[in-house]
Amino acid sequence: MKEYHKALLIWYDNQGRNLPWRAKGEQTVNPYHVWLSEIMLQQTTVVTVIPYFLSFIQRWPTFQQLAEASLDDILHAWQGLGYYARARNLHLCAKKITNDYKGKLPTSSDELIKLPGIGPYTARAIAAIAFNEHVLPVDGNIARILSRLYAISIPLPDGMPEIQNAASAFAPQTRPGDFAQAMMDLGATVCTPRAPLCEKCPFKPTCKAHALGIAAELPLKNKKLVRPQKYTIAYILKREDGAILLRKRPEKGLLGGMMGVPTSEWQLEKVESNNIGKDAPFTTHWKSLEGRINHSFTHFDLEVESYYGSICSKKAETLDGVWVFLHQLSHYALPKLFKKIIETSFKEIEPH
Ligand code: SF4
C-alpha cells in the first residue's frame, strides 16, 4: 500500500464520521444498510438522511420486509427526502432482491448496476463498502479531491473521464470500502469546496493543487447551462365543509404516485388566460391567487400559478380523488411542492 493510502486510512480510523449505516470496530457490514443509505444519500445530505435511515431500518429491517410494504407507506415515510423516483425504485429493488436473489444483494458492481435505482456511482459505492470490491466510486466530493490531488485543470463535466481514470488508478487493494468512505469523509470535512483545510489533510505532502496554491480554484467548471422554465396552474378546489381535493399523480413521471392538488400540464409556455380552466377538475368560477410558487427540479424550474374554486358536497362526490382537511395533510405522501402550494394559497383564502 502506498504511503498516501496508509495516511488516509489512519486519518479515517481516527477521524472518520460515525454514521449509523457504518460497521464499527468488529461489527460486520450490513449490505441492506449500505444499500439503503446509498440510495437515500443520492442528492441528499448526510444530516438529512440519518433520521430517515433510522426510521426505515426500524420499520423495515430487511429487504423482504421492505419488499412487502406498500408503495404508499414507503412514499409517505420518504416524504421530505425529495426525488421520489428513488423511493419507487427502492421498493422495486427490494422486491427484485427478495424474489430473484433470495434476499441477498449481488456482490459485484457489474451486477448491482442492473438493479433499479442503482447507477454507476451507487453500484461502486455499495460494492466497495459492503463487499470490498477494489473500486473507488466518484461523486462530487471525490471528484473534487482527485482533481486537486492531480491538479486536473479541464473544467467539469469535460474533465470527468480524466478524473475517472485517476480514480481507477487510485483505489487501493487493501480496505477499499474503508478507503472509499474515508474519501467521502475527507471531501465532506477537509477538502471542502471553497476553503479546503489543507493543513489538516493526510494528502498534503502529495497534493499537486496544494503545492501549486490553486486548491480552492479546483475543480474548474463549465459555465452553467440555462435551465428550462416550465409553467403550470394548480387548482385548489374547496368543498363547502373546507376539505380540498387531492389526486394521486400518474405512476410514471415526476412525483409519480404522490398526492397533490390537480394541476394543468407542466409546459414550457405560460398558460393563456382563456385556457385557465381547461385542465381544471371541475367547471366553476376559478379565482386567481396572488402567490406564485417557484420550485426547482433537477432539470428545470417550475412556476406555479394557483387558482381557487369551490364546490358543494353533492357535486364533490362525483369527482375522482380524495377530500382532505388541512389538518389531515400529513397523513398523505405530499411532496414539498404541493405543501408549498397549499400553504401559500390558504394564506390568501383564509388569511386568519
Ligand atoms: S491537500 Fe488540500 S486540496 Fe489537497 S486533497 Fe488535501 S485538502 Fe484537498
Short mmCIF file of C-alpha atoms and ligand atoms in Angstrom, two decimals:
data_model
loop_
_atom_site.label_atom_id
_atom_site.label_comp_id
_atom_site.label_asym_id
_atom_site.label_seq_id
_atom_site.Cartn_x
_atom_site.Cartn_y
_atom_site.Cartn_z
CA MET A 1 0.00 0.00 0.00
CA LYS A 2 1.28 3.47 -0.88
CA GLU A 3 2.12 5.98 1.85
CA TYR A 4 -0.80 8.28 1.00
CA HIS A 5 -3.22 5.33 1.18
CA LYS A 6 -1.93 4.50 4.64
CA ALA A 7 -2.11 8.14 5.70
CA LEU A 8 -5.75 8.41 4.65
CA LEU A 9 -6.77 5.18 6.38
CA ILE A 10 -5.06 6.26 9.60
CA TRP A 11 -6.90 9.57 9.37
CA TYR A 12 -10.18 7.70 8.77
CA ASP A 13 -9.65 5.34 11.72
CA ASN A 14 -9.16 8.34 13.98
CA GLN A 15 -11.37 10.99 12.48
CA GLY A 16 -13.91 9.32 10.18
CA ARG A 17 -17.55 10.17 10.77
CA ASN A 18 -19.62 7.93 12.98
CA LEU A 19 -22.65 7.14 10.79
CA PRO A 20 -25.45 4.71 11.65
CA TRP A 21 -25.07 2.62 8.48
CA ARG A 22 -21.37 2.01 9.02
CA ALA A 23 -19.97 -1.04 10.75
CA LYS A 24 -17.94 -0.08 13.79
CA GLY A 25 -14.99 -1.98 15.27
CA GLU A 26 -15.59 -5.71 14.96
CA GLN A 27 -19.13 -5.34 13.54
CA THR A 28 -19.83 -6.90 10.17
CA VAL A 29 -21.07 -4.67 7.39
CA ASN A 30 -24.83 -4.98 6.79
CA PRO A 31 -25.35 -4.78 2.98
CA TYR A 32 -29.01 -3.78 3.45
CA HIS A 33 -27.92 -0.75 5.50
CA VAL A 34 -25.25 0.17 2.96
CA TRP A 35 -27.70 -0.08 0.06
CA LEU A 36 -30.46 1.86 1.84
CA SER A 37 -28.12 4.65 2.91
CA GLU A 38 -26.54 4.98 -0.53
CA ILE A 39 -29.96 5.31 -2.19
CA MET A 40 -31.07 7.88 0.38
CA LEU A 41 -27.81 9.82 0.04
CA GLN A 42 -28.29 10.32 -3.71
CA GLN A 43 -28.76 14.11 -3.94
CA THR A 44 -29.40 14.45 -0.19
CA THR A 45 -27.10 15.37 2.70
CA VAL A 46 -25.96 13.02 5.46
CA VAL A 47 -27.62 15.14 8.16
CA THR A 48 -31.00 14.95 6.40
CA VAL A 49 -30.70 11.24 5.71
CA ILE A 50 -29.85 9.99 9.23
CA PRO A 51 -33.37 10.17 10.80
CA TYR A 52 -34.97 8.67 7.67
CA PHE A 53 -32.44 5.86 7.62
CA LEU A 54 -33.04 5.06 11.31
CA SER A 55 -36.80 5.03 10.91
CA PHE A 56 -36.66 2.84 7.77
CA ILE A 57 -34.45 0.18 9.35
CA GLN A 58 -36.62 0.11 12.43
CA ARG A 59 -39.83 -0.25 10.42
CA TRP A 60 -38.45 -2.44 7.61
CA PRO A 61 -35.28 -4.18 8.87
CA THR A 62 -34.72 -6.42 5.84
CA PHE A 63 -35.08 -6.42 2.07
CA GLN A 64 -38.01 -8.77 2.41
CA GLN A 65 -39.92 -6.58 4.86
CA LEU A 66 -39.36 -3.56 2.65
CA ALA A 67 -40.48 -5.54 -0.40
CA GLU A 68 -43.71 -6.49 1.38
CA ALA A 69 -44.51 -2.90 2.42
CA SER A 70 -47.00 -0.92 0.35
CA LEU A 71 -45.62 1.72 -2.00
CA ASP A 72 -47.92 4.28 -0.38
CA ASP A 73 -46.38 3.59 3.04
CA ILE A 74 -42.88 3.90 1.62
CA LEU A 75 -43.68 7.14 -0.20
CA HIS A 76 -45.24 8.51 2.94
CA ALA A 77 -42.18 7.58 5.03
CA TRP A 78 -39.96 9.10 2.32
CA GLN A 79 -41.81 12.42 2.49
CA GLY A 80 -39.31 15.28 2.85
CA LEU A 81 -36.37 13.41 1.28
CA GLY A 82 -37.43 14.52 -2.22
CA TYR A 83 -36.64 12.93 -5.58
CA TYR A 84 -39.45 10.42 -5.12
CA ALA A 85 -38.39 8.23 -8.05
CA ARG A 86 -35.76 6.95 -5.63
CA ALA A 87 -38.45 5.68 -3.26
CA ARG A 88 -40.27 3.88 -6.05
CA ASN A 89 -37.01 2.31 -7.26
CA LEU A 90 -36.12 1.40 -3.68
CA HIS A 91 -39.32 -0.62 -3.47
CA LEU A 92 -38.79 -2.24 -6.89
CA CYS A 93 -35.21 -3.08 -6.00
CA ALA A 94 -36.19 -4.63 -2.64
CA LYS A 95 -38.75 -6.80 -4.46
CA LYS A 96 -36.22 -7.89 -7.05
CA ILE A 97 -33.61 -8.77 -4.45
CA THR A 98 -36.20 -10.72 -2.44
CA ASN A 99 -37.63 -12.58 -5.43
CA ASP A 100 -34.64 -13.06 -7.73
CA TYR A 101 -31.65 -13.00 -5.36
CA LYS A 102 -33.06 -14.82 -2.30
CA GLY A 103 -32.96 -11.60 -0.26
CA LYS A 104 -29.22 -11.02 -0.75
CA LEU A 105 -27.61 -8.18 -2.66
CA PRO A 106 -25.36 -9.23 -5.53
CA THR A 107 -21.77 -8.55 -4.54
CA SER A 108 -20.19 -7.01 -7.65
CA SER A 109 -20.69 -3.53 -9.11
CA ASP A 110 -21.34 -5.14 -12.54
CA GLU A 111 -24.37 -6.98 -11.11
CA LEU A 112 -25.53 -4.21 -8.81
CA ILE A 113 -25.83 -1.73 -11.65
CA LYS A 114 -28.54 -3.91 -13.24
CA LEU A 115 -30.88 -3.27 -10.30
CA PRO A 116 -33.50 -0.47 -10.21
CA GLY A 117 -32.26 2.85 -8.84
CA ILE A 118 -28.58 1.87 -8.90
CA GLY A 119 -26.33 3.87 -11.22
CA PRO A 120 -22.56 3.59 -11.69
CA TYR A 121 -21.66 5.60 -8.60
CA THR A 122 -24.05 3.78 -6.27
CA ALA A 123 -23.05 0.36 -7.66
CA ARG A 124 -19.39 1.09 -6.96
CA ALA A 125 -20.07 2.61 -3.55
CA ILE A 126 -22.10 -0.43 -2.43
CA ALA A 127 -19.63 -2.92 -3.94
CA ALA A 128 -16.69 -1.22 -2.26
CA ILE A 129 -18.28 -0.61 1.14
CA ALA A 130 -20.37 -3.78 1.54
CA PHE A 131 -18.20 -6.28 -0.38
CA ASN A 132 -14.72 -4.72 -0.51
CA GLU A 133 -14.60 -4.64 -4.31
CA HIS A 134 -11.47 -2.92 -5.50
CA VAL A 135 -13.17 0.21 -6.91
CA LEU A 136 -13.41 3.87 -5.96
CA PRO A 137 -16.84 5.46 -6.55
CA VAL A 138 -16.62 9.04 -7.82
CA ASP A 139 -19.23 11.51 -6.63
CA GLY A 140 -18.84 15.30 -6.44
CA ASN A 141 -16.75 15.13 -3.25
CA ILE A 142 -14.35 12.51 -4.53
CA ALA A 143 -14.08 14.18 -7.95
CA ARG A 144 -13.04 17.37 -6.17
CA ILE A 145 -10.34 15.61 -4.14
CA LEU A 146 -8.94 13.82 -7.20
CA SER A 147 -8.99 16.94 -9.35
CA ARG A 148 -6.95 18.68 -6.65
CA LEU A 149 -4.58 15.80 -5.94
CA TYR A 150 -3.64 15.63 -9.62
CA ALA A 151 -4.26 19.33 -10.38
CA ILE A 152 -6.64 18.41 -13.22
CA SER A 153 -7.49 21.66 -14.94
CA ILE A 154 -10.05 20.53 -17.54
CA PRO A 155 -13.38 22.08 -16.48
CA LEU A 156 -16.17 19.71 -15.39
CA PRO A 157 -18.05 17.90 -16.78
CA ASP A 158 -15.46 17.52 -19.62
CA GLY A 159 -12.75 16.68 -17.08
CA MET A 160 -14.75 13.74 -15.69
CA PRO A 161 -13.09 10.99 -17.83
CA GLU A 162 -9.66 12.09 -16.59
CA ILE A 163 -10.94 12.07 -13.00
CA GLN A 164 -12.44 8.58 -13.51
CA ASN A 165 -9.08 7.36 -14.84
CA ALA A 166 -7.36 8.83 -11.81
CA ALA A 167 -9.91 7.05 -9.56
CA SER A 168 -9.26 3.66 -11.18
CA ALA A 169 -5.55 4.01 -10.54
CA PHE A 170 -6.10 5.40 -7.07
CA ALA A 171 -8.21 2.74 -5.29
CA PRO A 172 -6.03 0.57 -3.01
CA GLN A 173 -6.25 -3.25 -2.90
CA THR A 174 -6.42 -3.17 0.90
CA ARG A 175 -9.59 -1.99 2.66
CA PRO A 176 -11.19 -0.45 -0.47
CA GLY A 177 -14.51 0.00 1.37
CA ASP A 178 -12.94 1.97 4.21
CA PHE A 179 -10.86 3.88 1.68
CA ALA A 180 -13.97 4.94 -0.26
CA GLN A 181 -15.69 6.05 2.95
CA ALA A 182 -12.54 7.86 4.03
CA MET A 183 -12.55 9.77 0.73
CA MET A 184 -16.22 10.66 1.26
CA ASP A 185 -15.45 11.95 4.75
CA LEU A 186 -12.38 13.86 3.63
CA GLY A 187 -14.42 15.59 0.91
CA ALA A 188 -17.16 16.48 3.37
CA THR A 189 -14.99 17.75 6.21
CA VAL A 190 -11.47 18.69 4.99
CA CYS A 191 -11.20 19.00 1.21
CA THR A 192 -14.31 21.20 1.11
CA PRO A 193 -15.39 23.16 -1.98
CA ARG A 194 -14.47 26.74 -1.06
CA ALA A 195 -11.86 26.63 1.66
CA PRO A 196 -10.02 23.30 1.84
CA LEU A 197 -8.30 22.69 5.18
CA CYS A 198 -5.02 21.52 3.64
CA GLU A 199 -3.13 21.81 6.94
CA LYS A 200 -5.31 19.03 8.37
CA CYS A 201 -5.23 16.83 5.27
CA PRO A 202 -3.38 13.49 5.13
CA PHE A 203 -2.79 14.05 1.39
CA LYS A 204 -0.99 17.35 1.89
CA PRO A 205 2.53 16.01 1.13
CA THR A 206 1.45 14.66 -2.28
CA CYS A 207 -1.31 17.06 -3.34
CA LYS A 208 -0.39 18.95 -6.52
CA ALA A 209 -3.08 21.64 -6.20
CA HIS A 210 -1.90 22.42 -2.67
CA ALA A 211 1.72 22.65 -3.85
CA LEU A 212 0.68 25.00 -6.65
CA GLY A 213 -1.54 27.08 -4.33
CA ILE A 214 -4.63 26.53 -6.51
CA ALA A 215 -6.60 24.11 -4.31
CA ALA A 216 -9.64 26.35 -3.78
CA GLU A 217 -9.90 27.03 -7.53
CA LEU A 218 -10.33 23.38 -8.50
CA PRO A 219 -12.26 21.70 -9.94
CA LEU A 220 -12.95 24.21 -12.70
CA LYS A 221 -16.49 24.13 -14.01
CA ASN A 222 -18.07 24.96 -17.34
CA LYS A 223 -20.50 27.84 -17.15
CA LYS A 224 -23.90 26.72 -16.00
CA LEU A 225 -26.41 25.94 -18.70
CA VAL A 226 -29.65 27.88 -18.51
CA ARG A 227 -32.31 25.61 -17.05
CA PRO A 228 -35.63 25.37 -18.86
CA GLN A 229 -38.54 27.19 -17.22
CA LYS A 230 -41.89 25.39 -17.10
CA TYR A 231 -45.30 26.66 -16.05
CA THR A 232 -48.43 25.14 -14.60
CA ILE A 233 -51.72 26.01 -12.94
CA ALA A 234 -52.64 24.46 -9.58
CA TYR A 235 -56.32 24.08 -8.75
CA ILE A 236 -57.31 24.43 -5.09
CA LEU A 237 -60.86 23.10 -5.09
CA LYS A 238 -62.55 23.55 -1.71
CA ARG A 239 -65.64 21.64 -0.68
CA GLU A 240 -68.21 23.56 1.38
CA ASP A 241 -67.02 21.92 4.61
CA GLY A 242 -63.44 23.09 3.98
CA ALA A 243 -61.86 19.89 2.62
CA ILE A 244 -59.76 20.22 -0.54
CA LEU A 245 -59.37 17.84 -3.44
CA LEU A 246 -56.17 15.81 -3.75
CA ARG A 247 -55.41 13.40 -6.53
CA LYS A 248 -52.73 10.79 -7.00
CA ARG A 249 -50.32 11.73 -9.76
CA PRO A 250 -49.76 9.19 -12.55
CA GLU A 251 -47.26 6.47 -11.51
CA LYS A 252 -44.88 7.34 -14.34
CA GLY A 253 -43.23 10.74 -14.47
CA LEU A 254 -42.11 13.33 -11.98
CA LEU A 255 -43.57 12.94 -8.47
CA GLY A 256 -45.32 9.82 -9.83
CA GLY A 257 -47.62 8.06 -7.38
CA MET A 258 -47.54 11.04 -4.99
CA MET A 259 -50.59 13.02 -3.92
CA GLY A 260 -51.14 16.62 -4.94
CA VAL A 261 -53.75 19.17 -5.89
CA PRO A 262 -54.75 18.83 -9.55
CA THR A 263 -52.57 20.81 -11.97
CA SER A 264 -52.55 21.57 -15.66
CA GLU A 265 -49.82 20.04 -17.80
CA TRP A 266 -46.32 21.31 -16.92
CA GLN A 267 -45.37 23.13 -20.10
CA LEU A 268 -42.76 25.49 -21.49
CA GLU A 269 -45.27 28.28 -22.27
CA LYS A 270 -47.34 30.23 -19.75
CA VAL A 271 -50.96 29.12 -19.74
CA GLU A 272 -53.08 31.58 -21.75
CA SER A 273 -55.73 33.35 -19.67
CA ASN A 274 -58.57 31.89 -21.77
CA ASN A 275 -57.27 28.38 -21.04
CA ILE A 276 -57.13 28.68 -17.25
CA GLY A 277 -59.99 26.25 -16.65
CA LYS A 278 -59.08 23.80 -19.43
CA ASP A 279 -57.46 21.16 -17.17
CA ALA A 280 -59.46 22.05 -14.06
CA PRO A 281 -61.05 19.13 -12.19
CA PHE A 282 -64.44 20.90 -12.19
CA THR A 283 -66.17 23.71 -14.05
CA THR A 284 -66.61 26.61 -11.69
CA HIS A 285 -65.51 30.21 -11.30
CA TRP A 286 -61.75 29.89 -10.75
CA LYS A 287 -60.30 32.87 -8.86
CA SER A 288 -56.67 33.76 -9.35
CA LEU A 289 -54.50 33.77 -6.22
CA GLU A 290 -51.61 36.19 -5.98
CA GLY A 291 -48.86 34.00 -4.58
CA ARG A 292 -46.69 32.41 -7.25
CA ILE A 293 -44.61 29.36 -6.34
CA ASN A 294 -41.20 28.83 -7.91
CA HIS A 295 -39.77 25.38 -7.46
CA SER A 296 -36.57 23.89 -8.83
CA PHE A 297 -36.30 20.32 -10.04
CA THR A 298 -33.03 18.78 -11.22
CA HIS A 299 -33.57 19.58 -14.88
CA PHE A 300 -35.96 22.54 -14.91
CA ASP A 301 -37.61 25.27 -12.85
CA LEU A 302 -41.36 25.32 -12.39
CA GLU A 303 -43.58 28.37 -11.86
CA VAL A 304 -46.97 27.58 -10.38
CA GLU A 305 -49.93 29.93 -10.54
CA SER A 306 -52.73 28.89 -8.19
CA TYR A 307 -56.46 29.21 -8.71
CA TYR A 308 -59.17 28.69 -6.17
CA GLY A 309 -62.69 27.36 -6.67
CA SER A 310 -65.46 25.94 -4.51
CA ILE A 311 -67.88 23.07 -4.87
CA CYS A 312 -70.91 21.73 -3.00
CA SER A 313 -70.71 18.35 -1.23
CA LYS A 314 -73.08 16.63 -3.64
CA LYS A 315 -71.08 17.54 -6.74
CA ALA A 316 -67.82 16.80 -4.91
CA GLU A 317 -68.88 13.17 -4.61
CA THR A 318 -68.81 12.80 -8.38
CA LEU A 319 -65.12 13.72 -8.72
CA ASP A 320 -62.14 11.35 -8.63
CA GLY A 321 -59.68 11.88 -5.80
CA VAL A 322 -59.82 12.29 -2.03
CA TRP A 323 -61.16 15.17 0.02
CA VAL A 324 -58.76 16.13 2.76
CA PHE A 325 -58.91 18.68 5.55
CA LEU A 326 -55.79 20.77 6.12
CA HIS A 327 -55.02 19.09 9.45
CA GLN A 328 -55.03 15.70 7.69
CA LEU A 329 -52.46 16.61 5.02
CA SER A 330 -49.62 14.98 6.95
CA HIS A 331 -51.34 11.59 6.51
CA TYR A 332 -50.65 11.74 2.79
CA ALA A 333 -47.48 11.39 0.73
CA LEU A 334 -47.44 15.01 -0.30
CA PRO A 335 -44.26 16.37 -1.95
CA LYS A 336 -42.81 19.70 -0.79
CA LEU A 337 -44.04 21.44 -3.93
CA PHE A 338 -47.68 20.73 -3.13
CA LYS A 339 -47.26 21.61 0.53
CA LYS A 340 -45.91 24.99 -0.55
CA ILE A 341 -48.79 25.50 -3.00
CA ILE A 342 -51.44 24.66 -0.41
CA GLU A 343 -49.82 26.69 2.39
CA THR A 344 -49.34 29.76 0.20
CA SER A 345 -52.85 29.53 -1.23
CA PHE A 346 -54.52 29.21 2.16
CA LYS A 347 -52.72 32.29 3.43
CA GLU A 348 -54.83 34.14 0.85
CA ILE A 349 -58.02 32.08 1.01
CA GLU A 350 -58.20 32.10 4.80
CA PRO A 351 -55.85 34.87 5.98
CA HIS A 352 -56.64 34.38 9.70
S1 SF4 B 1 -4.15 18.96 0.47
FE1 SF4 B 1 -5.83 20.37 0.37
S2 SF4 B 1 -6.51 20.38 -1.74
FE2 SF4 B 1 -5.18 18.60 -1.48
S3 SF4 B 1 -6.60 16.94 -1.05
FE3 SF4 B 1 -5.97 17.79 0.91
S4 SF4 B 1 -7.49 19.35 1.47
FE4 SF4 B 1 -7.74 18.83 -0.72
#
